[in-house]
Amino acid sequence: MDPEEFRRHGHAAVDWIADYWRDLDSRAVRSSSQPGDTRRSLPSAPPRQGEPYQRIFEDFERLIMPGMTHWGHPGWFAYFPSNASPPAVLADMLVAGLGAQCMSWITSPAATELEQVVLVWLRDMLGIPEEFTGSIQDTASSATLLAFLTARERAGVPADQLTAYWSEEAHSSVAKAARLAGIADEHCRVIPTDDRYAMDAELLATILEADVRQGLVPGIVVATMGTTSSTACDPLRPIGEHARRRGAWYHIDAAYGGTAAILPEVRPLLDGLDLADSYVTNPHKWLMTSFDCSTYFVRDVPMLMRTFAANPEYLRTSHDPDVVNYRDWGIPLGRRFRALKLWFVLRSYGVEGLQAMIRSHLAMAQELAGWVDAAPEWERLAPVPLGLVCCRHVPPELQGDEAGLATHNAALLERVNATGRVFLTHTMLGDRYAIRVAIGAFRTEQRHVEEAWALLDGMKS
Ligand code: PLP
């Protein structure tokens, strides 16, 4: 493809994306593709000779698009949001065009230094204490793994002597990180939660004490601000105090909820963040920055580098003593230039624009919670501190029958999703099946939330 052909196809691709965004509301949110449909539609071997771009693009529309689910749809209420805003997409396009690989300062000084600057901006915007230094990782799962590996390094004892603590509502990435860090299953303590699904900090203290008495070494405590199932917020301050008293690394997972701290009224949920050793929050969820962009903040950068730095001769440069080489701050050597899209986003919307968007989502979630609370036969299953409402329909004949309620609500969820107008997902809160309505897609307006509620209530029987 020569540069002029690229220009022509590039303009057409941008037009295609703009039309896609304009017409998103008329598409079904969730793909109706069945397992194997896409695979069967594709040839089993690559072409021997190159094909014309036009034909490839037609196949993209014909074969690939039917198998795509639309995270940017205004009817997106599934999982958590992942917002690919126009400025982020433009930045990603430029990065792709530059073919930037930003493992070291020398491989693109501007990429490293922009990352340093935007993470100070973000730290200050989100009320993160200034002793923390950030870097961009791909996902919160990776960031949590970094926390476990750094905790193990700092503890300085074999992994099989370390214990780790998190709540029964923590994200699955935490247990995965423990396994990858070599912490024995029998040393992983899953702490029960209270009736708001937040970690019971007093139980944590008791369990920590029992472990220390047995000669075990508390390695890491993970708390969550905004759990995946219900957005519960663990009491960060007492948890942090207990972790510190026992010498454990303290990691806070705010993958979803942390970016809402751009609002001063949300900050109290992060009280205790000053006690953390590490903290992760994902602009690629709620902060308009296309996937992937997870920001990981640590207090002790030398400890992070002691864990991850490798300095082979072929990567050394004369600038090394004076610059940051982000390859030493995580697992992969190669790094995408993610700071550019975050910079485009922060400048395009400004702090106030981002605040207004998140505040509107919080307000819509409160409103939906009110409708659920007021509706006969509906039950709200958890507090709503952020943008998620967990609820279920409880017909009188199924009162007290958890298995029956689960079947009934799963069928309701499927009927609602089959309309194509919205996409909702579910979870279990204890033994209770919950329909999750996560409000946070940037195209979602009040009328879309009203529609989701009308579908749920209207299709309940
Ligand atoms: N932690 C929490 C609380 C989450 O809700 C999620 C995903 O929803 C994750 C971690 C994992 O995020 P990522 O996909 O960035 O690894």
PDB file of C-alpha atoms in Angstrom, residues 22-316:
ATOM      1  CA  ARG A  22     -23.258   8.108  14.854  1.00  0.00           C
ATOM      2  CA  ASP A  23     -25.412   5.021  14.237  1.00  0.00           C
ATOM      3  CA  LEU A  24     -24.374   2.941  17.246  1.00  0.00           C
ATOM      4  CA  ASP A  25     -27.744   3.305  18.945  1.00  0.00           C
ATOM      5  CA  SER A  26     -29.435   1.474  16.079  1.00  0.00           C
ATOM      6  CA  ARG A  27     -27.239  -1.615  16.398  1.00  0.00           C
ATOM      7  CA  ALA A  28     -27.838  -4.514  18.774  1.00  0.00           C
ATOM      8  CA  VAL A  29     -25.419  -4.038  21.670  1.00  0.00           C
ATOM      9  CA  ARG A  30     -24.407  -7.661  21.936  1.00  0.00           C
ATOM     10  CA  SER A  31     -23.287  -9.774  19.008  1.00  0.00           C
ATOM     11  CA  SER A  32     -25.679 -12.601  18.203  1.00  0.00           C
ATOM     12  CA  SER A  33     -22.813 -14.676  16.851  1.00  0.00           C
ATOM     13  CA  GLN A  34     -22.827 -18.305  17.979  1.00  0.00           C
ATOM     14  CA  PRO A  35     -19.679 -20.214  18.969  1.00  0.00           C
ATOM     15  CA  GLY A  36     -17.666 -21.079  15.844  1.00  0.00           C
ATOM     16  CA  ASP A  37     -19.598 -18.769  13.459  1.00  0.00           C
ATOM     17  CA  THR A  38     -16.679 -16.415  12.785  1.00  0.00           C
ATOM     18  CA  ARG A  39     -14.075 -19.172  12.696  1.00  0.00           C
ATOM     19  CA  ARG A  40     -16.085 -21.179  10.161  1.00  0.00           C
ATOM     20  CA  SER A  41     -16.487 -18.147   7.915  1.00  0.00           C
ATOM     21  CA  LEU A  42     -12.717 -17.708   7.578  1.00  0.00           C
ATOM     22  CA  PRO A  43     -10.300 -19.654   5.342  1.00  0.00           C
ATOM     23  CA  SER A  44      -8.049 -22.121   7.097  1.00  0.00           C
ATOM     24  CA  ALA A  45      -4.826 -20.730   5.561  1.00  0.00           C
ATOM     25  CA  PRO A  46      -3.515 -17.254   4.705  1.00  0.00           C
ATOM     26  CA  PRO A  47      -3.570 -16.089   1.071  1.00  0.00           C
ATOM     27  CA  ARG A  48      -0.496 -16.959  -0.990  1.00  0.00           C
ATOM     28  CA  GLN A  49      -0.557 -13.529  -2.608  1.00  0.00           C
ATOM     29  CA  GLY A  50      -1.564 -10.203  -1.138  1.00  0.00           C
ATOM     30  CA  GLU A  51      -5.202  -9.194  -1.620  1.00  0.00           C
ATOM     31  CA  PRO A  52      -6.647  -5.809  -2.521  1.00  0.00           C
ATOM     32  CA  TYR A  53      -7.394  -3.707   0.545  1.00  0.00           C
ATOM     33  CA  GLN A  54     -10.966  -3.098  -0.575  1.00  0.00           C
ATOM     34  CA  ARG A  55     -11.695  -6.813  -0.428  1.00  0.00           C
ATOM     35  CA  ILE A  56     -10.130  -7.109   3.039  1.00  0.00           C
ATOM     36  CA  PHE A  57     -12.232  -4.200   4.256  1.00  0.00           C
ATOM     37  CA  GLU A  58     -15.418  -5.695   2.814  1.00  0.00           C
ATOM     38  CA  ASP A  59     -14.660  -8.923   4.678  1.00  0.00           C
ATOM     39  CA  PHE A  60     -14.110  -6.919   7.854  1.00  0.00           C
ATOM     40  CA  GLU A  61     -17.651  -5.574   7.509  1.00  0.00           C
ATOM     41  CA  ARG A  62     -19.159  -8.859   6.317  1.00  0.00           C
ATOM     42  CA  LEU A  63     -17.355 -11.429   8.480  1.00  0.00           C
ATOM     43  CA  ILE A  64     -15.952  -9.637  11.504  1.00  0.00           C
ATOM     44  CA  MET A  65     -18.478  -6.940  12.398  1.00  0.00           C
ATOM     45  CA  PRO A  66     -21.367  -9.390  13.041  1.00  0.00           C
ATOM     46  CA  GLY A  67     -19.188 -10.960  15.731  1.00  0.00           C
ATOM     47  CA  MET A  68     -18.439  -7.690  17.505  1.00  0.00           C
ATOM     48  CA  THR A  69     -20.123  -6.557  20.730  1.00  0.00           C
ATOM     49  CA  HIS A  70     -20.378  -2.796  21.082  1.00  0.00           C
ATOM     50  CA  TRP A  71     -18.790  -1.445  24.234  1.00  0.00           C
ATOM     51  CA  GLY A  72     -19.385   2.137  23.071  1.00  0.00           C
ATOM     52  CA  HIS A  73     -23.144   1.616  22.704  1.00  0.00           C
ATOM     53  CA  PRO A  74     -25.319   3.882  24.857  1.00  0.00           C
ATOM     54  CA  GLY A  75     -27.127   0.721  26.011  1.00  0.00           C
ATOM     55  CA  TRP A  76     -23.892  -0.677  27.464  1.00  0.00           C
ATOM     56  CA  PHE A  77     -24.582  -1.593  31.104  1.00  0.00           C
ATOM     57  CA  ALA A  78     -22.521  -4.805  31.220  1.00  0.00           C
ATOM     58  CA  TYR A  79     -19.428  -5.556  33.350  1.00  0.00           C
ATOM     59  CA  PHE A  80     -17.897  -2.083  33.706  1.00  0.00           C
ATOM     60  CA  PRO A  81     -17.591   0.508  30.933  1.00  0.00           C
ATOM     61  CA  SER A  82     -14.618   0.773  28.591  1.00  0.00           C
ATOM     62  CA  ASN A  83     -14.792   4.178  27.012  1.00  0.00           C
ATOM     63  CA  ALA A  84     -13.032   4.787  23.687  1.00  0.00           C
ATOM     64  CA  SER A  85     -13.575   8.504  23.274  1.00  0.00           C
ATOM     65  CA  PRO A  86     -12.816  10.226  19.949  1.00  0.00           C
ATOM     66  CA  PRO A  87      -9.663  12.031  21.161  1.00  0.00           C
ATOM     67  CA  ALA A  88      -8.268   8.782  22.576  1.00  0.00           C
ATOM     68  CA  VAL A  89      -8.932   6.992  19.300  1.00  0.00           C
ATOM     69  CA  LEU A  90      -7.192   9.735  17.316  1.00  0.00           C
ATOM     70  CA  ALA A  91      -4.169   9.540  19.610  1.00  0.00           C
ATOM     71  CA  ASP A  92      -4.044   5.767  19.231  1.00  0.00           C
ATOM     72  CA  MET A  93      -4.173   6.196  15.467  1.00  0.00           C
ATOM     73  CA  LEU A  94      -1.200   8.555  15.574  1.00  0.00           C
ATOM     74  CA  VAL A  95       0.721   6.174  17.836  1.00  0.00           C
ATOM     75  CA  ALA A  96       0.017   3.311  15.436  1.00  0.00           C
ATOM     76  CA  GLY A  97       1.204   5.484  12.558  1.00  0.00           C
ATOM     77  CA  LEU A  98       4.406   6.304  14.402  1.00  0.00           C
ATOM     78  CA  GLY A  99       4.958   2.624  15.121  1.00  0.00           C
ATOM     79  CA  ALA A 100       6.166   3.794  18.490  1.00  0.00           C
ATOM     80  CA  GLN A 101       7.717   1.259  20.854  1.00  0.00           C
ATOM     81  CA  CYS A 102       8.724   3.110  23.970  1.00  0.00           C
ATOM     82  CA  MET A 103      10.662   0.710  26.140  1.00  0.00           C
ATOM     83  CA  SER A 104      13.463   3.140  27.014  1.00  0.00           C
ATOM     84  CA  TRP A 105      13.876   6.900  27.167  1.00  0.00           C
ATOM     85  CA  ILE A 106      16.126   6.801  24.084  1.00  0.00           C
ATOM     86  CA  THR A 107      13.504   4.974  22.011  1.00  0.00           C
ATOM     87  CA  SER A 108      11.272   8.072  22.204  1.00  0.00           C
ATOM     88  CA  PRO A 109      12.185  10.634  24.861  1.00  0.00           C
ATOM     89  CA  ALA A 110       8.856  12.429  24.438  1.00  0.00           C
ATOM     90  CA  ALA A 111       6.885   9.272  25.214  1.00  0.00           C
ATOM     91  CA  THR A 112       8.701   8.753  28.513  1.00  0.00           C
ATOM     92  CA  GLU A 113       8.540  12.373  29.564  1.00  0.00           C
ATOM     93  CA  LEU A 114       4.897  12.809  28.552  1.00  0.00           C
ATOM     94  CA  GLU A 115       4.055   9.746  30.652  1.00  0.00           C
ATOM     95  CA  GLN A 116       5.857  11.330  33.611  1.00  0.00           C
ATOM     96  CA  VAL A 117       3.927  14.575  33.196  1.00  0.00           C
ATOM     97  CA  VAL A 118       0.431  13.153  32.613  1.00  0.00           C
ATOM     98  CA  LEU A 119       0.768  10.815  35.567  1.00  0.00           C
ATOM     99  CA  VAL A 120       1.526  13.762  37.821  1.00  0.00           C
ATOM    100  CA  TRP A 121      -1.566  15.470  36.374  1.00  0.00           C
ATOM    101  CA  LEU A 122      -3.638  12.370  36.961  1.00  0.00           C
ATOM    102  CA  ARG A 123      -2.248  11.843  40.472  1.00  0.00           C
ATOM    103  CA  ASP A 124      -3.247  15.371  41.424  1.00  0.00           C
ATOM    104  CA  MET A 125      -6.645  15.136  39.687  1.00  0.00           C
ATOM    105  CA  LEU A 126      -7.506  11.929  41.525  1.00  0.00           C
ATOM    106  CA  GLY A 127      -6.380  13.009  44.987  1.00  0.00           C
ATOM    107  CA  ILE A 128      -3.492  10.541  45.131  1.00  0.00           C
ATOM    108  CA  PRO A 129      -0.861  11.672  47.661  1.00  0.00           C
ATOM    109  CA  GLU A 130       2.197  13.255  46.105  1.00  0.00           C
ATOM    110  CA  GLU A 131       4.619  10.661  47.514  1.00  0.00           C
ATOM    111  CA  PHE A 132       3.259   8.330  44.804  1.00  0.00           C
ATOM    112  CA  THR A 133       4.813   7.996  41.364  1.00  0.00           C
ATOM    113  CA  GLY A 134       2.820   6.518  38.510  1.00  0.00           C
ATOM    114  CA  SER A 135       3.425   4.532  35.364  1.00  0.00           C
ATOM    115  CA  ILE A 136       1.073   3.165  32.746  1.00  0.00           C
ATOM    116  CA  GLN A 137       0.558  -0.584  32.593  1.00  0.00           C
ATOM    117  CA  ASP A 138      -1.692  -2.547  30.275  1.00  0.00           C
ATOM    118  CA  THR A 139      -4.259  -3.711  32.821  1.00  0.00           C
ATOM    119  CA  ALA A 140      -5.067  -3.680  36.510  1.00  0.00           C
ATOM    120  CA  SER A 141      -4.416  -7.431  36.530  1.00  0.00           C
ATOM    121  CA  SER A 142      -0.813  -6.782  35.509  1.00  0.00           C
ATOM    122  CA  ALA A 143      -0.474  -3.952  38.023  1.00  0.00           C
ATOM    123  CA  THR A 144      -1.694  -6.192  40.834  1.00  0.00           C
ATOM    124  CA  LEU A 145       0.815  -8.838  39.779  1.00  0.00           C
ATOM    125  CA  LEU A 146       3.544  -6.177  39.973  1.00  0.00           C
ATOM    126  CA  ALA A 147       2.381  -5.395  43.505  1.00  0.00           C
ATOM    127  CA  PHE A 148       2.630  -9.054  44.551  1.00  0.00           C
ATOM    128  CA  LEU A 149       6.068  -9.496  42.989  1.00  0.00           C
ATOM    129  CA  THR A 150       7.384  -6.298  44.573  1.00  0.00           C
ATOM    130  CA  ALA A 151       5.931  -7.289  47.944  1.00  0.00           C
ATOM    131  CA  ARG A 152       7.725 -10.632  47.658  1.00  0.00           C
ATOM    132  CA  GLU A 153      10.974  -8.867  46.793  1.00  0.00           C
ATOM    133  CA  ARG A 154      10.661  -6.504  49.745  1.00  0.00           C
ATOM    134  CA  ALA A 155       9.788  -9.291  52.184  1.00  0.00           C
ATOM    135  CA  GLY A 156      13.038 -11.002  51.290  1.00  0.00           C
ATOM    136  CA  VAL A 157      11.875 -14.461  52.371  1.00  0.00           C
ATOM    137  CA  PRO A 158      10.946 -17.422  50.155  1.00  0.00           C
ATOM    138  CA  ALA A 159       7.443 -17.079  48.715  1.00  0.00           C
ATOM    139  CA  ASP A 160       6.323 -20.228  50.503  1.00  0.00           C
ATOM    140  CA  GLN A 161       6.654 -18.467  53.867  1.00  0.00           C
ATOM    141  CA  LEU A 162       4.532 -15.507  52.790  1.00  0.00           C
ATOM    142  CA  THR A 163       0.838 -15.053  53.438  1.00  0.00           C
ATOM    143  CA  ALA A 164      -1.551 -12.856  51.445  1.00  0.00           C
ATOM    144  CA  TYR A 165      -4.937 -11.345  52.292  1.00  0.00           C
ATOM    145  CA  TRP A 166      -7.865 -10.083  50.273  1.00  0.00           C
ATOM    146  CA  SER A 167     -11.629 -10.097  50.640  1.00  0.00           C
ATOM    147  CA  GLU A 168     -14.046 -12.635  49.233  1.00  0.00           C
ATOM    148  CA  GLU A 169     -15.285  -9.839  46.930  1.00  0.00           C
ATOM    149  CA  ALA A 170     -11.826  -9.007  45.493  1.00  0.00           C
ATOM    150  CA  HIS A 171     -11.346  -9.353  41.744  1.00  0.00           C
ATOM    151  CA  SER A 172     -10.100 -12.703  40.436  1.00  0.00           C
ATOM    152  CA  SER A 173      -6.880 -11.017  39.280  1.00  0.00           C
ATOM    153  CA  VAL A 174      -5.781 -10.871  42.928  1.00  0.00           C
ATOM    154  CA  ALA A 175      -5.881 -14.642  43.446  1.00  0.00           C
ATOM    155  CA  LYS A 176      -4.224 -15.065  40.064  1.00  0.00           C
ATOM    156  CA  ALA A 177      -1.396 -12.704  41.072  1.00  0.00           C
ATOM    157  CA  ALA A 178      -0.882 -14.635  44.308  1.00  0.00           C
ATOM    158  CA  ARG A 179      -0.582 -17.889  42.360  1.00  0.00           C
ATOM    159  CA  LEU A 180       1.849 -16.352  39.865  1.00  0.00           C
ATOM    160  CA  ALA A 181       3.922 -14.904  42.705  1.00  0.00           C
ATOM    161  CA  GLY A 182       4.294 -18.396  44.160  1.00  0.00           C
ATOM    162  CA  ILE A 183       2.240 -17.868  47.307  1.00  0.00           C
ATOM    163  CA  ALA A 184       0.923 -21.217  48.476  1.00  0.00           C
ATOM    164  CA  ASP A 185      -2.848 -21.715  48.301  1.00  0.00           C
ATOM    165  CA  GLU A 186      -2.882 -22.569  52.006  1.00  0.00           C
ATOM    166  CA  HIS A 187      -1.308 -19.173  52.771  1.00  0.00           C
ATOM    167  CA  CYS A 188      -3.943 -17.164  50.899  1.00  0.00           C
ATOM    168  CA  ARG A 189      -6.512 -15.734  53.304  1.00  0.00           C
ATOM    169  CA  VAL A 190      -9.850 -14.785  51.813  1.00  0.00           C
ATOM    170  CA  ILE A 191     -11.359 -12.434  54.378  1.00  0.00           C
ATOM    171  CA  PRO A 192     -15.155 -12.416  54.816  1.00  0.00           C
ATOM    172  CA  THR A 193     -17.127  -9.276  54.066  1.00  0.00           C
ATOM    173  CA  ASP A 194     -19.820  -7.457  56.007  1.00  0.00           C
ATOM    174  CA  ASP A 195     -23.426  -6.906  54.943  1.00  0.00           C
ATOM    175  CA  ARG A 196     -22.235  -4.181  52.530  1.00  0.00           C
ATOM    176  CA  TYR A 197     -19.772  -6.573  50.841  1.00  0.00           C
ATOM    177  CA  ALA A 198     -16.789  -4.679  52.244  1.00  0.00           C
ATOM    178  CA  MET A 199     -13.883  -6.445  53.954  1.00  0.00           C
ATOM    179  CA  ASP A 200     -14.281  -6.992  57.673  1.00  0.00           C
ATOM    180  CA  ALA A 201     -11.141  -5.182  58.877  1.00  0.00           C
ATOM    181  CA  GLU A 202     -11.343  -6.566  62.404  1.00  0.00           C
ATOM    182  CA  LEU A 203     -11.373 -10.122  61.097  1.00  0.00           C
ATOM    183  CA  LEU A 204      -8.364  -9.256  58.967  1.00  0.00           C
ATOM    184  CA  ALA A 205      -6.544  -8.085  62.117  1.00  0.00           C
ATOM    185  CA  THR A 206      -7.383 -11.306  63.936  1.00  0.00           C
ATOM    186  CA  ILE A 207      -6.222 -13.498  61.056  1.00  0.00           C
ATOM    187  CA  LEU A 208      -3.005 -11.488  60.618  1.00  0.00           C
ATOM    188  CA  GLU A 209      -2.239 -11.901  64.285  1.00  0.00           C
ATOM    189  CA  ALA A 210      -2.840 -15.657  64.192  1.00  0.00           C
ATOM    190  CA  ASP A 211      -0.509 -16.003  61.186  1.00  0.00           C
ATOM    191  CA  VAL A 212       2.268 -14.018  62.846  1.00  0.00           C
ATOM    192  CA  ARG A 213       1.925 -16.144  65.972  1.00  0.00           C
ATOM    193  CA  GLN A 214       2.467 -19.229  63.806  1.00  0.00           C
ATOM    194  CA  GLY A 215       5.708 -17.785  62.407  1.00  0.00           C
ATOM    195  CA  LEU A 216       4.292 -16.944  58.973  1.00  0.00           C
ATOM    196  CA  VAL A 217       5.256 -13.688  57.250  1.00  0.00           C
ATOM    197  CA  PRO A 218       2.389 -11.435  56.101  1.00  0.00           C
ATOM    198  CA  GLY A 219       3.467 -10.486  52.579  1.00  0.00           C
ATOM    199  CA  ILE A 220       0.640  -8.431  51.124  1.00  0.00           C
ATOM    200  CA  VAL A 221      -2.835  -7.160  51.918  1.00  0.00           C
ATOM    201  CA  VAL A 222      -5.067  -6.122  49.017  1.00  0.00           C
ATOM    202  CA  ALA A 223      -8.078  -3.877  49.539  1.00  0.00           C
ATOM    203  CA  THR A 224     -10.595  -2.860  46.891  1.00  0.00           C
ATOM    204  CA  MET A 225     -12.265   0.453  46.296  1.00  0.00           C
ATOM    205  CA  GLY A 226     -15.180  -0.470  44.036  1.00  0.00           C
ATOM    206  CA  THR A 227     -15.485  -4.257  43.883  1.00  0.00           C
ATOM    207  CA  THR A 228     -16.435  -5.867  40.614  1.00  0.00           C
ATOM    208  CA  SER A 229     -19.655  -7.481  41.773  1.00  0.00           C
ATOM    209  CA  SER A 230     -21.211  -4.588  43.676  1.00  0.00           C
ATOM    210  CA  THR A 231     -18.712  -1.638  43.845  1.00  0.00           C
ATOM    211  CA  ALA A 232     -18.290  -2.173  47.584  1.00  0.00           C
ATOM    212  CA  CYS A 233     -15.521  -0.092  49.106  1.00  0.00           C
ATOM    213  CA  ASP A 234     -13.322  -1.755  51.684  1.00  0.00           C
ATOM    214  CA  PRO A 235     -12.467   0.372  54.747  1.00  0.00           C
ATOM    215  CA  LEU A 236      -9.048   1.387  53.479  1.00  0.00           C
ATOM    216  CA  ARG A 237      -7.726   3.108  56.579  1.00  0.00           C
ATOM    217  CA  PRO A 238      -8.153   0.337  59.176  1.00  0.00           C
ATOM    218  CA  ILE A 239      -7.039  -2.260  56.647  1.00  0.00           C
ATOM    219  CA  GLY A 240      -3.937  -0.198  55.901  1.00  0.00           C
ATOM    220  CA  GLU A 241      -3.182   0.225  59.597  1.00  0.00           C
ATOM    221  CA  HIS A 242      -3.391  -3.525  60.176  1.00  0.00           C
ATOM    222  CA  ALA A 243      -1.222  -4.235  57.112  1.00  0.00           C
ATOM    223  CA  ARG A 244       1.417  -1.756  58.224  1.00  0.00           C
ATOM    224  CA  ARG A 245       1.477  -2.998  61.792  1.00  0.00           C
ATOM    225  CA  ARG A 246       2.328  -6.469  60.456  1.00  0.00           C
ATOM    226  CA  GLY A 247       4.855  -5.231  57.902  1.00  0.00           C
ATOM    227  CA  ALA A 248       2.764  -6.368  54.913  1.00  0.00           C
ATOM    228  CA  TRP A 249       2.738  -4.589  51.571  1.00  0.00           C
ATOM    229  CA  TYR A 250      -0.548  -2.712  51.143  1.00  0.00           C
ATOM    230  CA  HIS A 251      -2.033  -2.663  47.633  1.00  0.00           C
ATOM    231  CA  ILE A 252      -5.298  -0.950  46.745  1.00  0.00           C
ATOM    232  CA  ASP A 253      -7.235  -2.086  43.691  1.00  0.00           C
ATOM    233  CA  ALA A 254      -9.402   0.789  42.494  1.00  0.00           C
ATOM    234  CA  ALA A 255      -9.438  -0.387  38.873  1.00  0.00           C
ATOM    235  CA  TYR A 256     -13.006   0.773  38.384  1.00  0.00           C
ATOM    236  CA  GLY A 257     -13.770   3.215  41.208  1.00  0.00           C
ATOM    237  CA  GLY A 258     -10.515   5.149  41.431  1.00  0.00           C
ATOM    238  CA  THR A 259     -11.131   7.467  38.507  1.00  0.00           C
ATOM    239  CA  ALA A 260     -14.380   8.656  40.134  1.00  0.00           C
ATOM    240  CA  ALA A 261     -12.138  10.285  42.737  1.00  0.00           C
ATOM    241  CA  ILE A 262     -11.837  13.103  40.229  1.00  0.00           C
ATOM    242  CA  LEU A 263     -14.947  14.220  42.151  1.00  0.00           C
ATOM    243  CA  PRO A 264     -14.232  15.666  45.595  1.00  0.00           C
ATOM    244  CA  GLU A 265     -17.444  14.090  46.894  1.00  0.00           C
ATOM    245  CA  VAL A 266     -16.082  10.592  46.080  1.00  0.00           C
ATOM    246  CA  ARG A 267     -12.714  11.115  47.810  1.00  0.00           C
ATOM    247  CA  PRO A 268     -13.881   9.995  51.267  1.00  0.00           C
ATOM    248  CA  LEU A 269     -14.155   6.470  49.826  1.00  0.00           C
ATOM    249  CA  LEU A 270     -10.377   6.580  49.373  1.00  0.00           C
ATOM    250  CA  ASP A 271      -9.622   7.636  52.930  1.00  0.00           C
ATOM    251  CA  GLY A 272      -6.575   5.550  53.858  1.00  0.00           C
ATOM    252  CA  LEU A 273      -4.927   5.675  50.439  1.00  0.00           C
ATOM    253  CA  ASP A 274      -2.028   7.487  52.127  1.00  0.00           C
ATOM    254  CA  LEU A 275      -1.173   4.189  53.868  1.00  0.00           C
ATOM    255  CA  ALA A 276      -0.822   2.222  50.632  1.00  0.00           C
ATOM    256  CA  ASP A 277       2.370   0.977  49.055  1.00  0.00           C
ATOM    257  CA  SER A 278       0.736   0.655  45.649  1.00  0.00           C
ATOM    258  CA  TYR A 279      -2.471   1.687  43.960  1.00  0.00           C
ATOM    259  CA  VAL A 280      -4.066   0.897  40.617  1.00  0.00           C
ATOM    260  CA  THR A 281      -6.854   2.616  38.725  1.00  0.00           C
ATOM    261  CA  ASN A 282      -7.914   2.244  35.104  1.00  0.00           C
ATOM    262  CA  PRO A 283      -8.499   5.257  32.857  1.00  0.00           C
ATOM    263  CA  HIS A 284      -9.527   2.621  30.286  1.00  0.00           C
ATOM    264  CA  LYS A 285     -12.689   1.960  32.218  1.00  0.00           C
ATOM    265  CA  TRP A 286     -14.439   5.191  33.120  1.00  0.00           C
ATOM    266  CA  LEU A 287     -12.050   7.987  32.112  1.00  0.00           C
ATOM    267  CA  MET A 288     -12.672   8.145  28.367  1.00  0.00           C
ATOM    268  CA  THR A 289      -9.345   6.516  27.474  1.00  0.00           C
ATOM    269  CA  SER A 290      -9.528   3.616  25.070  1.00  0.00           C
ATOM    270  CA  PHE A 291      -8.349   0.200  26.185  1.00  0.00           C
ATOM    271  CA  ASP A 292      -5.671  -0.346  27.325  1.00  0.00           C
ATOM    272  CA  CYS A 293      -4.482   2.168  29.887  1.00  0.00           C
ATOM    273  CA  SER A 294      -4.119   1.203  33.527  1.00  0.00           C
ATOM    274  CA  THR A 295      -2.266   3.532  35.875  1.00  0.00           C
ATOM    275  CA  TYR A 296      -0.158   2.043  38.638  1.00  0.00           C
ATOM    276  CA  PHE A 297       1.154   4.235  41.444  1.00  0.00           C
ATOM    277  CA  VAL A 298       3.849   3.237  43.909  1.00  0.00           C
ATOM    278  CA  ARG A 299       5.477   4.895  46.864  1.00  0.00           C
ATOM    279  CA  ASP A 300       8.881   3.207  46.528  1.00  0.00           C
ATOM    280  CA  VAL A 301      10.177   3.410  42.955  1.00  0.00           C
ATOM    281  CA  PRO A 302      13.636   1.981  43.836  1.00  0.00           C
ATOM    282  CA  MET A 303      11.906  -1.131  45.231  1.00  0.00           C
ATOM    283  CA  LEU A 304       9.860  -1.447  42.026  1.00  0.00           C
ATOM    284  CA  MET A 305      13.056  -1.194  39.991  1.00  0.00           C
ATOM    285  CA  ARG A 306      14.898  -3.625  42.239  1.00  0.00           C
ATOM    286  CA  THR A 307      12.159  -6.120  41.363  1.00  0.00           C
ATOM    287  CA  PHE A 308      11.914  -5.529  37.630  1.00  0.00           C
ATOM    288  CA  ALA A 309      15.051  -3.846  36.277  1.00  0.00           C
ATOM    289  CA  ALA A 310      17.249  -5.799  33.914  1.00  0.00           C
ATOM    290  CA  ASN A 311      20.147  -3.995  32.380  1.00  0.00           C
ATOM    291  CA  PRO A 312      21.708  -5.978  29.544  1.00  0.00           C
ATOM    292  CA  GLU A 313      24.527  -4.378  27.629  1.00  0.00           C
ATOM    293  CA  TYR A 314      22.480  -4.065  24.441  1.00  0.00           C
ATOM    294  CA  LEU A 315      19.956  -1.750  26.138  1.00  0.00           C
ATOM    295  CA  ARG A 316      22.398   0.528  27.968  1.00  0.00           C
TER     296      ARG A 316
END
